[in-house]
């Protein structure tokens, strides 16, 4: 009789432990898969660009800008297209052609609008949503007088 009671307690203990273990494993497996998705994003740097600012036919100075962008890590190769080149080209075109840019008050420039527009244009030229976000590392106006000769 004592032996039968011990076997019953042992069976209940094993059942409870396995149920607890399965529930614990299942909840922690979901958290690991979310971490794995977050690790798939990659930030890449782009070479700095220098854009001349011309006003009334004279050179006023240069905008020095440095960008980086966020892509999915598996998309390291976008076929024959290079996101770096497209980003640098679009950034140069956008800054050079922006008539609303007041180089005397560069701190008022809307960088959020610039990065949104750049992301949209580069993705459009690449033909995919390869770029998730564009980040601004530096953005400064350098007057012509401050440039050493």
XYZ file of C-alpha atoms in Angstrom:
149
model
C 0.000 0.000 0.000
C 2.840 2.417 0.825
C 4.502 1.539 -2.435
C 1.330 2.352 -4.414
C 1.034 5.743 -2.670
C 4.701 6.590 -3.470
C 4.189 5.725 -7.161
C 1.081 7.971 -7.290
C 2.936 10.914 -5.708
C 5.862 10.367 -8.100
C 3.519 10.339 -11.157
C 1.804 13.558 -10.039
C 5.187 15.244 -9.436
C 6.475 14.279 -12.895
C 3.263 15.508 -14.549
C 3.346 18.861 -12.738
C 7.059 19.374 -13.446
C 6.693 18.595 -17.157
C 3.686 20.933 -17.482
C 5.566 23.743 -15.744
C 8.661 23.118 -17.875
C 6.678 23.153 -21.127
C 4.901 26.400 -20.201
C 8.195 28.040 -19.170
C 9.923 26.936 -22.381
C 7.064 28.147 -24.578
C 6.952 31.650 -23.047
C 10.718 32.129 -23.283
C 10.859 30.862 -26.856
C 8.607 33.753 -28.040
C 10.888 36.333 -26.410
C 13.910 34.811 -28.133
C 12.260 35.001 -31.562
C 11.422 38.696 -31.014
C 15.077 39.360 -30.142
C 16.144 37.512 -33.276
C 13.939 39.795 -35.413
C 15.423 42.905 -33.804
C 18.936 41.695 -34.616
C 18.142 41.492 -38.331
C 18.405 45.263 -38.766
C 21.765 46.698 -39.722
C 23.024 50.296 -39.684
C 25.444 51.255 -42.467
C 27.486 54.431 -42.780
C 27.706 56.544 -45.909
C 30.652 58.759 -46.837
C 30.202 62.432 -45.921
C 28.966 64.742 -48.674
C 29.710 68.403 -49.249
C 27.097 70.451 -51.083
C 27.890 73.958 -52.388
C 25.362 76.644 -51.487
C 24.984 79.231 -54.234
C 22.830 82.313 -53.703
C 22.391 85.144 -56.213
C 25.080 83.638 -58.412
C 27.807 83.579 -55.744
C 29.164 80.791 -53.584
C 28.099 81.365 -49.965
C 29.575 78.226 -48.429
C 29.061 74.501 -48.144
C 26.715 72.145 -46.335
C 28.638 69.230 -44.873
C 26.364 66.269 -44.159
C 26.930 62.706 -43.062
C 24.212 60.064 -43.143
C 23.717 56.430 -42.205
C 20.819 54.153 -43.034
C 19.013 51.138 -41.577
C 18.410 48.028 -43.706
C 17.466 44.417 -43.078
C 20.660 42.409 -42.504
C 19.776 39.620 -44.986
C 19.398 42.249 -47.741
C 23.140 42.909 -47.886
C 23.039 42.584 -51.635
C 20.395 44.513 -53.526
C 21.322 43.020 -56.856
C 23.366 45.429 -58.924
C 22.120 48.523 -57.059
C 24.147 50.151 -54.300
C 22.047 51.994 -51.665
C 25.091 54.089 -50.645
C 25.421 55.688 -54.071
C 21.698 56.325 -54.394
C 21.515 57.865 -50.919
C 24.482 60.162 -51.553
C 23.055 61.216 -54.928
C 19.562 61.909 -53.576
C 20.921 63.786 -50.538
C 23.086 65.995 -52.754
C 20.212 66.696 -55.152
C 17.749 67.436 -52.351
C 20.040 69.802 -50.428
C 21.372 71.556 -53.552
C 17.908 72.172 -55.011
C 16.221 73.202 -51.727
C 15.378 76.899 -52.076
C 13.838 77.029 -48.599
C 17.218 76.302 -46.974
C 18.264 79.374 -44.985
C 21.988 78.915 -44.503
C 22.116 81.824 -42.034
C 19.773 79.874 -39.712
C 20.679 76.245 -40.429
C 19.398 75.154 -36.988
C 15.829 75.705 -38.232
C 16.183 73.230 -41.105
C 13.644 70.371 -40.893
C 15.844 67.262 -40.827
C 12.864 64.939 -40.271
C 11.312 66.037 -43.556
C 14.677 65.646 -45.293
C 15.213 62.079 -44.045
C 11.627 61.034 -44.847
C 11.936 62.405 -48.377
C 15.350 60.782 -48.864
C 14.070 57.404 -47.665
C 11.092 57.595 -50.007
C 13.150 58.671 -53.034
C 15.948 56.130 -52.541
C 13.456 53.282 -52.060
C 11.616 54.432 -55.174
C 14.831 54.422 -57.213
C 15.839 51.006 -55.844
C 12.385 49.620 -56.595
C 11.951 48.156 -53.105
C 11.638 49.127 -49.456
C 15.274 48.280 -48.779
C 15.935 51.329 -46.593
C 13.948 51.376 -43.366
C 15.217 54.699 -42.053
C 17.892 57.300 -42.766
C 19.802 58.775 -39.839
C 21.669 62.102 -39.785
C 25.116 61.895 -38.203
C 26.102 65.495 -38.898
C 24.688 68.471 -40.772
C 26.547 71.788 -40.759
C 26.939 74.931 -42.834
C 30.505 76.109 -43.419
C 30.735 79.705 -44.685
C 33.058 80.375 -47.603
C 35.191 82.675 -45.419
C 35.908 79.881 -42.900
C 37.400 77.537 -45.494
C 41.222 77.541 -45.447
C 42.895 78.079 -48.796
